[in-house]
C-alpha positions as CSV (number, residue, x, y, z in Angstrom):
1,X,-76.0,-207.2,-61.2
2,X,-78.6,-205.2,-58.2
3,X,-78.8,-208.8,-55.8
4,X,-74.4,-210.4,-57.1
5,X,-73.9,-206.4,-54.8
6,X,-75.7,-207.5,-52.6
7,X,-75.3,-211.3,-51.5
8,X,-71.8,-209.8,-52.3
9,X,-72.8,-207.0,-48.4
10,X,-74.1,-209.5,-47.4
11,X,-70.9,-212.3,-47.8
12,X,-69.0,-209.9,-46.2
13,X,-71.2,-208.8,-43.8
14,X,-71.1,-211.9,-42.6
15,X,-67.6,-212.5,-42.6
16,X,-67.2,-209.4,-41.0
17,X,-70.0,-210.6,-38.2
18,X,-68.1,-213.9,-37.7
19,X,-64.5,-212.5,-37.1
20,X,-66.2,-209.5,-34.5
21,X,-67.7,-212.4,-33.4
22,X,-64.9,-214.3,-32.3
23,X,-62.7,-211.5,-30.4
24,X,-65.9,-211.2,-28.3
25,X,-67.0,-213.8,-25.7
26,X,-70.4,-211.9,-26.5
27,X,-70.3,-214.9,-29.6
28,X,-70.9,-217.3,-27.0
29,X,-74.2,-219.7,-27.7
30,X,-76.0,-221.3,-25.3
31,X,-76.5,-224.8,-27.0
32,X,-78.4,-226.7,-24.6
33,X,-79.7,-227.1,-20.8
34,X,-80.5,-230.3,-19.2
35,X,-82.3,-230.9,-16.3
36,X,-82.6,-234.9,-13.8
37,X,-85.4,-236.4,-13.6
38,X,-85.1,-238.7,-12.2
39,X,-82.9,-240.8,-9.1
40,X,-81.8,-239.6,-6.5
41,X,-77.9,-239.3,-4.5
42,X,-76.4,-239.1,-8.3
43,X,-73.8,-236.5,-7.2
44,X,-71.0,-237.6,-4.9
45,X,-68.0,-236.3,-4.6
46,X,-65.8,-238.8,-2.6
47,X,-61.5,-238.1,-0.7
48,X,-58.9,-240.5,-0.7
49,X,-58.6,-242.5,3.0
50,X,-55.5,-241.8,5.0
51,X,-53.3,-238.4,5.9
52,X,-53.3,-237.7,2.8
53,X,-57.0,-237.5,1.1
54,X,-56.0,-236.2,-2.4
55,X,-56.9,-236.8,-5.1
56,X,-60.6,-236.0,-4.3
57,X,-63.2,-237.5,-7.4
58,X,-66.2,-236.5,-8.2
59,X,-69.3,-239.0,-9.8
60,X,-72.7,-238.2,-11.4
61,X,-74.6,-240.8,-12.8
62,X,-79.1,-240.4,-13.8
63,X,-81.8,-239.4,-15.9
64,X,-82.5,-236.3,-17.8
65,X,-84.5,-234.8,-20.2
66,X,-82.0,-232.8,-22.7
67,X,-83.3,-229.2,-24.1
68,X,-81.7,-227.3,-27.9
69,X,-82.0,-224.6,-27.6
70,X,-80.1,-223.4,-30.8
71,X,-82.0,-225.3,-33.4
72,X,-78.9,-223.9,-35.5
73,X,-76.0,-224.4,-35.2
74,X,-77.3,-228.5,-35.2
75,X,-76.7,-231.6,-37.5
76,X,-80.0,-231.1,-38.7
77,X,-81.8,-228.3,-38.0
78,X,-85.3,-229.7,-38.3
79,X,-84.2,-232.9,-36.1
80,X,-85.6,-232.8,-32.3
81,X,-84.4,-230.7,-30.0
82,X,-86.6,-232.5,-27.0
83,X,-84.8,-235.6,-25.1
84,X,-86.9,-237.4,-22.2
85,X,-84.8,-240.2,-20.9
86,X,-81.5,-239.1,-21.6
87,X,-78.8,-240.7,-19.3
88,X,-76.1,-238.2,-18.1
89,X,-72.6,-239.3,-16.6
90,X,-69.8,-237.9,-15.4
91,X,-66.1,-238.9,-14.7
92,X,-63.3,-236.1,-12.2
93,X,-59.7,-236.3,-10.7
94,X,-58.0,-233.8,-9.1
95,X,-55.0,-234.1,-7.1
96,X,-55.0,-230.4,-6.2
97,X,-55.4,-229.3,-3.0
98,X,-58.9,-227.1,-2.8
99,X,-59.4,-223.8,-0.5
100,X,-62.1,-222.2,1.4
101,X,-62.5,-221.5,-3.2
102,X,-62.8,-224.5,-5.0
103,X,-61.0,-226.4,-6.1
104,X,-59.7,-227.1,-9.3
105,X,-57.7,-229.2,-11.6
106,X,-60.3,-231.4,-11.9
107,X,-60.3,-234.1,-15.2
108,X,-62.6,-236.3,-16.3
109,X,-65.6,-236.8,-19.2
110,X,-68.8,-236.8,-19.3
111,X,-72.1,-238.4,-22.0
112,X,-74.8,-237.5,-22.5
113,X,-76.6,-240.5,-24.1
114,X,-80.3,-240.4,-25.3
115,X,-83.4,-243.5,-25.1
116,X,-82.0,-244.1,-28.5
117,X,-78.4,-243.9,-28.1
118,X,-77.7,-241.2,-29.5
119,X,-74.6,-238.1,-28.1
120,X,-76.5,-236.2,-28.1
121,X,-72.8,-234.5,-26.0
122,X,-69.6,-236.0,-24.7
123,X,-66.3,-234.7,-23.0
124,X,-63.8,-234.7,-21.8
125,X,-61.6,-231.2,-20.1
126,X,-58.7,-231.0,-18.0
127,X,-59.1,-228.0,-16.4
128,X,-62.4,-228.3,-14.1
129,X,-63.2,-226.2,-11.0
130,X,-65.5,-227.2,-7.8
131,X,-66.9,-224.4,-5.9
132,X,-69.6,-223.7,-3.6
133,X,-72.5,-221.0,-4.9
134,X,-74.5,-221.7,-2.3
135,X,-75.8,-222.7,0.9
136,X,-76.9,-226.7,-0.5
137,X,-75.4,-226.2,-4.0
138,X,-71.6,-225.9,-5.8
139,X,-71.4,-225.9,-9.0
140,X,-68.5,-227.7,-11.3
141,X,-67.2,-226.4,-14.6
142,X,-65.1,-227.8,-17.4
143,X,-63.9,-225.6,-18.9
144,X,-63.2,-226.3,-21.8
145,X,-64.3,-229.6,-23.6
146,X,-63.0,-231.5,-26.8
147,X,-66.8,-232.5,-27.7
148,X,-68.2,-235.2,-29.5
149,X,-71.9,-235.0,-30.3
150,X,-74.1,-236.9,-33.3
151,X,-76.4,-233.3,-33.0
152,X,-74.6,-230.6,-33.4
153,X,-71.1,-228.9,-35.3
154,X,-68.1,-228.5,-34.3
155,X,-67.7,-225.5,-32.1
156,X,-65.0,-224.3,-29.5
157,X,-64.0,-222.4,-27.0
158,X,-67.3,-225.3,-25.6
159,X,-68.2,-225.6,-21.5
160,X,-70.9,-227.7,-19.5
161,X,-71.2,-225.9,-16.1
162,X,-73.6,-227.7,-14.5
163,X,-75.4,-227.4,-10.5
164,X,-74.9,-229.0,-7.4
165,X,-78.1,-229.4,-5.0
166,X,-79.2,-230.7,-1.9
167,X,-77.8,-233.5,0.5
168,X,-75.3,-231.2,1.6
169,X,-74.3,-227.5,3.9
170,X,-71.3,-226.4,2.7
171,X,-67.5,-227.9,1.0
172,X,-66.2,-227.9,4.3
173,X,-62.3,-227.6,3.4
174,X,-59.9,-231.0,5.7
175,X,-56.4,-231.5,5.2
176,X,-56.9,-230.2,1.1
177,X,-59.8,-231.3,0.4
178,X,-63.5,-231.7,0.7
179,X,-65.4,-233.7,3.3
180,X,-67.6,-236.6,1.4
181,X,-70.8,-235.0,0.4
182,X,-74.0,-236.2,-2.5
183,X,-76.0,-234.6,-3.2
184,X,-80.2,-234.3,-4.3
185,X,-80.5,-233.1,-8.2
186,X,-78.5,-231.5,-10.8
187,X,-78.9,-229.3,-14.2
188,X,-77.0,-227.9,-16.0
189,X,-75.7,-225.9,-19.0
190,X,-74.0,-226.4,-22.6
191,X,-72.5,-223.3,-24.0
192,X,-69.6,-222.3,-26.9
193,X,-68.9,-220.1,-29.3
194,X,-69.3,-221.4,-33.1
195,X,-66.4,-221.9,-35.2
196,X,-65.4,-218.9,-37.7
197,X,-67.2,-221.2,-40.5
198,X,-70.3,-222.8,-38.3
199,X,-70.7,-219.1,-38.6
200,X,-70.4,-217.8,-41.1
201,X,-72.1,-220.8,-43.6
202,X,-74.8,-219.7,-41.0
203,X,-75.5,-216.5,-41.5
204,X,-74.5,-217.0,-45.2
205,X,-77.8,-219.2,-45.3
206,X,-80.4,-216.3,-43.5
207,X,-79.1,-214.1,-46.2
208,X,-78.4,-216.1,-50.0
209,X,-81.9,-218.0,-48.5
210,X,-83.8,-215.2,-50.5
211,X,-81.5,-215.1,-53.5
212,X,-81.2,-217.9,-54.6
213,X,-84.8,-218.4,-54.6
214,X,-86.0,-215.3,-56.4
215,X,-82.9,-216.4,-59.2
216,X,-84.8,-219.3,-59.9
217,X,-88.3,-217.7,-60.6
218,X,-86.1,-214.7,-63.5
219,X,-84.5,-218.9,-65.7
220,X,-88.3,-219.4,-65.1
221,X,-89.8,-216.1,-66.6
222,X,-87.1,-215.9,-68.6
223,X,-87.1,-219.1,-70.0
224,X,-91.1,-219.5,-69.9
225,X,-90.5,-216.2,-72.5
């Protein structure tokens, strides 16, 4: 009876936590990060020629090391958490005029594919922003992503943010677009808010496992007597 009460209390606690977490930004989890491991001038921003420089495009292609920060949200929590030599590609386009605060409206897709062909993280987006964050440093924020992965369980409100570093000074605006530039390095982070069911199941696993073990031991003890 006590065990049943404890389990129900744990279930209520987890459900309450999941509900509360979904309503607060504090529930955001940093799932993974990546950093460039090879290549130079991997990131290019280009604008159309002529009187109208739009649309502008941002492309990236380089080798990265991919690190998983929260294994509990992986399909296999005991799987590898570091992937070296992964392939990162991104293609995005925007017809929204650039301002001193940045250029929004980028839509496109990205992928991070492991050396063994694993889809570590791929996704599409339609509301990304490119902005200056310091001299020789810019940031590309995809906003919400529709993503797929061979290693992560479903989540929502996903967001990929990566830093573009070196090879340029400022994002100079000219006639509604930035001047063409290439950058030397990139690194980024993927974060998301777990779906309520995912979060609840993870919590239940933590609370319920000791109870299940105790119950199994009691059954064995009763049967042996």
